[in-house]
Amino acid sequence: APMRSALVGALVVFAAALVASESEIAEPRVWTVFCAECTNNFDYKSIGVFWSHKISGMPGGVTRLLACDEAQLEKYKGLDLGNTFMHTNYAHVRHAREGKEAEAPLPFGARAQDSSPSYNKPGSIMRWVNDSEEAKHVDYVLYIDADMLLRVPMDPIKMGVKPGVVVSEHVGYLDDGIRSGL
């Protein structure tokens, strides 16, 4: 219930960074990140996230994890909307099976190669954690979707986040898949 009153949206994840143990954290260093692509639709949503972060009183900074390929970047005009970390647009990267898996018959319903915008979320967070200077100085990361608005500050410690423990909103439509072992 506290998360629902703090956010408008579908998914929120708080994760503890590995840089400090709980006993070393005096005032938790929190950073908010969200994924976006080089489109007008995501620019509109990004402005909302930057604005809501500012007025909510949420501690720490906020970074837009921006997926752009070179063709998009040539025409894109929204780089200055707010703090941005740009990375490869993983939606446009074709992933193919390799090694012994490439030679084996595909399981029912599988494809030999695929691409998906959903690859941007894990890919962008991985790139930001590994390559950005700001990620090196953070104890907790709040991931929100681009269509979410922050209404009040959230305290990761009060929410139960600690190294090795992620806190997330319940996503009911995943329950069937989890119960069936997917």
CSV table of C-alpha atoms in Angstrom, one decimal:
chain,number,residue,atom,x,y,z
A,1,ALA,CA,0.0,0.0,0.0
A,2,PRO,CA,2.8,2.6,0.7
A,3,MET,CA,4.2,2.1,-2.7
A,4,ARG,CA,0.9,2.6,-4.4
A,5,SER,CA,0.4,5.9,-2.7
A,6,ALA,CA,4.0,6.9,-3.7
A,7,LEU,CA,3.8,6.0,-7.4
A,8,VAL,CA,1.5,6.0,-10.3
A,9,GLY,CA,2.4,3.2,-12.6
A,10,ALA,CA,3.0,-0.5,-13.1
A,11,LEU,CA,6.4,-1.4,-11.7
A,12,VAL,CA,8.8,-0.1,-9.1
A,13,VAL,CA,12.0,-1.8,-8.0
A,14,PHE,CA,14.3,-0.7,-5.2
A,15,ALA,CA,17.7,-2.5,-5.1
A,16,ALA,CA,20.6,-2.1,-2.8
A,17,ALA,CA,23.9,-1.4,-4.5
A,18,LEU,CA,26.8,-3.6,-3.5
A,19,VAL,CA,29.1,-0.6,-2.7
A,20,ALA,CA,28.3,-0.4,1.0
A,21,SER,CA,26.9,-2.5,3.8
A,22,GLU,CA,23.9,-1.3,5.8
A,23,SER,CA,26.2,-0.4,8.8
A,24,GLU,CA,28.2,1.9,6.5
A,25,ILE,CA,25.2,3.9,5.3
A,26,ALA,CA,24.6,6.9,7.5
A,27,GLU,CA,22.2,8.8,5.1
A,28,PRO,CA,21.3,6.4,2.3
A,29,ARG,CA,22.4,7.6,-1.1
A,30,VAL,CA,19.4,7.0,-3.4
A,31,TRP,CA,19.3,7.4,-7.2
A,32,THR,CA,16.3,7.1,-9.5
A,33,VAL,CA,16.6,5.7,-13.0
A,34,PHE,CA,14.1,5.1,-15.8
A,35,CYS,CA,14.3,3.9,-19.4
A,36,ALA,CA,13.4,5.8,-22.5
A,37,GLU,CA,14.0,5.8,-26.2
A,38,CYS,CA,14.7,8.7,-28.6
A,39,THR,CA,11.0,9.4,-29.4
A,40,ASN,CA,8.6,12.2,-28.8
A,41,ASN,CA,6.4,9.8,-26.8
A,42,PHE,CA,9.3,9.1,-24.4
A,43,ASP,CA,10.3,12.8,-24.2
A,44,TYR,CA,6.8,13.6,-23.0
A,45,LYS,CA,7.0,10.9,-20.3
A,46,SER,CA,10.6,11.9,-19.4
A,47,ILE,CA,9.6,15.5,-18.7
A,48,GLY,CA,6.9,14.1,-16.3
A,49,VAL,CA,9.5,11.9,-14.5
A,50,PHE,CA,12.0,14.8,-14.1
A,51,TRP,CA,9.3,17.1,-12.9
A,52,SER,CA,7.7,14.7,-10.4
A,53,HIS,CA,11.1,13.7,-9.0
A,54,LYS,CA,11.8,17.4,-8.3
A,55,ILE,CA,8.5,18.2,-6.6
A,56,SER,CA,8.1,14.9,-4.7
A,57,GLY,CA,11.1,15.6,-2.5
A,58,MET,CA,12.7,12.3,-3.5
A,59,PRO,CA,16.3,12.3,-2.3
A,60,GLY,CA,19.2,11.9,-4.7
A,61,GLY,CA,19.3,12.4,-8.4
A,62,VAL,CA,17.4,11.0,-11.4
A,63,THR,CA,18.8,9.7,-14.6
A,64,ARG,CA,17.1,8.9,-17.9
A,65,LEU,CA,18.6,5.7,-19.4
A,66,LEU,CA,18.2,6.6,-23.1
A,67,ALA,CA,18.3,4.0,-25.8
A,68,CYS,CA,19.3,5.5,-29.1
A,69,ASP,CA,20.9,4.0,-32.2
A,70,GLU,CA,22.9,6.2,-34.6
A,71,ALA,CA,20.1,6.8,-37.1
A,72,GLN,CA,17.8,8.0,-34.3
A,73,LEU,CA,20.4,10.2,-32.7
A,74,GLU,CA,21.0,12.1,-35.9
A,75,LYS,CA,17.4,13.4,-35.8
A,76,TYR,CA,16.8,13.5,-32.0
A,77,LYS,CA,16.4,16.8,-30.4
A,78,GLY,CA,15.6,15.9,-26.7
A,79,LEU,CA,19.1,15.2,-25.3
A,80,ASP,CA,18.9,18.3,-23.0
A,81,LEU,CA,15.6,17.4,-21.2
A,82,GLY,CA,17.4,16.2,-18.1
A,83,ASN,CA,20.2,14.1,-16.7
A,84,THR,CA,20.7,11.4,-19.3
A,85,PHE,CA,22.8,8.3,-19.7
A,86,MET,CA,22.8,7.2,-23.4
A,87,HIS,CA,23.4,3.6,-24.5
A,88,THR,CA,22.8,1.3,-27.4
A,89,ASN,CA,19.2,0.7,-28.3
A,90,TYR,CA,19.0,-3.0,-27.5
A,91,ALA,CA,15.5,-3.2,-29.2
A,92,HIS,CA,17.4,-2.9,-32.6
A,93,VAL,CA,20.1,-5.5,-31.8
A,94,ARG,CA,19.4,-9.0,-33.2
A,95,HIS,CA,20.2,-11.7,-30.8
A,96,ALA,CA,21.1,-15.2,-32.2
A,97,ARG,CA,21.8,-18.5,-30.7
A,98,GLU,CA,25.5,-19.4,-30.6
A,99,GLY,CA,27.7,-22.5,-30.2
A,100,LYS,CA,26.0,-25.9,-29.7
A,101,GLU,CA,22.6,-24.2,-29.1
A,102,ALA,CA,22.7,-22.8,-32.7
A,103,GLU,CA,23.0,-26.3,-34.1
A,104,ALA,CA,20.3,-27.9,-32.0
A,105,PRO,CA,16.7,-27.9,-33.1
A,106,LEU,CA,14.7,-25.1,-31.6
A,107,PRO,CA,12.2,-25.8,-28.8
A,108,PHE,CA,8.5,-25.4,-29.8
A,109,GLY,CA,7.7,-21.7,-30.3
A,110,ALA,CA,11.3,-20.5,-30.2
A,111,ARG,CA,13.0,-18.4,-32.8
A,112,ALA,CA,16.5,-18.7,-34.2
A,113,GLN,CA,17.0,-14.9,-33.5
A,114,ASP,CA,15.0,-12.2,-31.9
A,115,SER,CA,14.9,-8.5,-30.9
A,116,SER,CA,12.7,-6.8,-28.4
A,117,PRO,CA,12.3,-3.3,-26.8
A,118,SER,CA,12.1,-5.2,-23.5
A,119,TYR,CA,15.9,-5.8,-23.7
A,120,ASN,CA,16.5,-2.1,-23.1
A,121,LYS,CA,15.5,-2.3,-19.4
A,122,PRO,CA,18.2,-4.9,-18.3
A,123,GLY,CA,20.7,-3.7,-20.9
A,124,SER,CA,20.4,0.0,-19.8
A,125,ILE,CA,20.6,-0.7,-16.1
A,126,MET,CA,23.6,-3.0,-16.7
A,127,ARG,CA,25.4,-0.3,-18.8
A,128,TRP,CA,24.6,2.5,-16.3
A,129,VAL,CA,25.8,0.4,-13.3
A,130,ASN,CA,29.0,-0.6,-15.1
A,131,ASP,CA,29.8,2.7,-17.0
A,132,SER,CA,28.4,5.7,-15.2
A,133,GLU,CA,30.3,7.7,-12.6
A,134,GLU,CA,27.1,8.5,-10.6
A,135,ALA,CA,26.3,4.8,-10.1
A,136,LYS,CA,29.6,4.3,-8.3
A,137,HIS,CA,28.4,6.6,-5.5
A,138,VAL,CA,24.9,5.2,-4.9
A,139,ASP,CA,23.7,2.9,-2.1
A,140,TYR,CA,20.1,2.3,-3.5
A,141,VAL,CA,18.6,2.5,-6.9
A,142,LEU,CA,14.9,3.1,-7.6
A,143,TYR,CA,13.9,2.0,-11.0
A,144,ILE,CA,10.6,3.3,-12.3
A,145,ASP,CA,8.9,3.1,-15.7
A,146,ALA,CA,8.9,6.2,-17.8
A,147,ASP,CA,5.1,6.6,-17.4
A,148,MET,CA,5.3,6.8,-13.6
A,149,LEU,CA,5.1,9.9,-11.5
A,150,LEU,CA,6.6,10.2,-8.0
A,151,ARG,CA,4.3,11.8,-5.4
A,152,VAL,CA,6.3,11.5,-2.2
A,153,PRO,CA,9.9,10.5,-1.2
A,154,MET,CA,10.5,6.8,-0.6
A,155,ASP,CA,12.8,5.5,2.0
A,156,PRO,CA,14.4,2.2,0.9
A,157,ILE,CA,15.4,1.2,4.4
A,158,LYS,CA,11.9,1.6,5.7
A,159,MET,CA,10.7,-0.5,2.7
A,160,GLY,CA,13.0,-3.4,3.7
A,161,VAL,CA,15.6,-3.0,1.0
A,162,LYS,CA,19.1,-4.2,2.0
A,163,PRO,CA,22.0,-5.8,0.1
A,164,GLY,CA,20.6,-8.9,-1.6
A,165,VAL,CA,16.9,-7.9,-1.1
A,166,VAL,CA,14.9,-6.1,-3.8
A,167,VAL,CA,11.5,-4.6,-3.1
A,168,SER,CA,8.9,-4.5,-5.9
A,169,GLU,CA,5.3,-3.9,-6.4
A,170,HIS,CA,3.2,-7.0,-6.7
A,171,VAL,CA,2.6,-7.7,-10.4
A,172,GLY,CA,-0.5,-10.0,-10.4
A,173,TYR,CA,-0.4,-11.1,-14.0
A,174,LEU,CA,2.9,-12.8,-13.4
A,175,ASP,CA,1.5,-15.1,-10.7
A,176,ASP,CA,0.3,-17.8,-13.1
A,177,GLY,CA,3.6,-18.0,-14.8
A,178,ILE,CA,5.5,-18.2,-11.5
A,179,ARG,CA,3.2,-20.9,-10.1
A,180,SER,CA,3.6,-23.0,-13.3
A,181,GLY,CA,7.4,-22.7,-13.1
A,182,LEU,CA,8.0,-20.4,-16.1
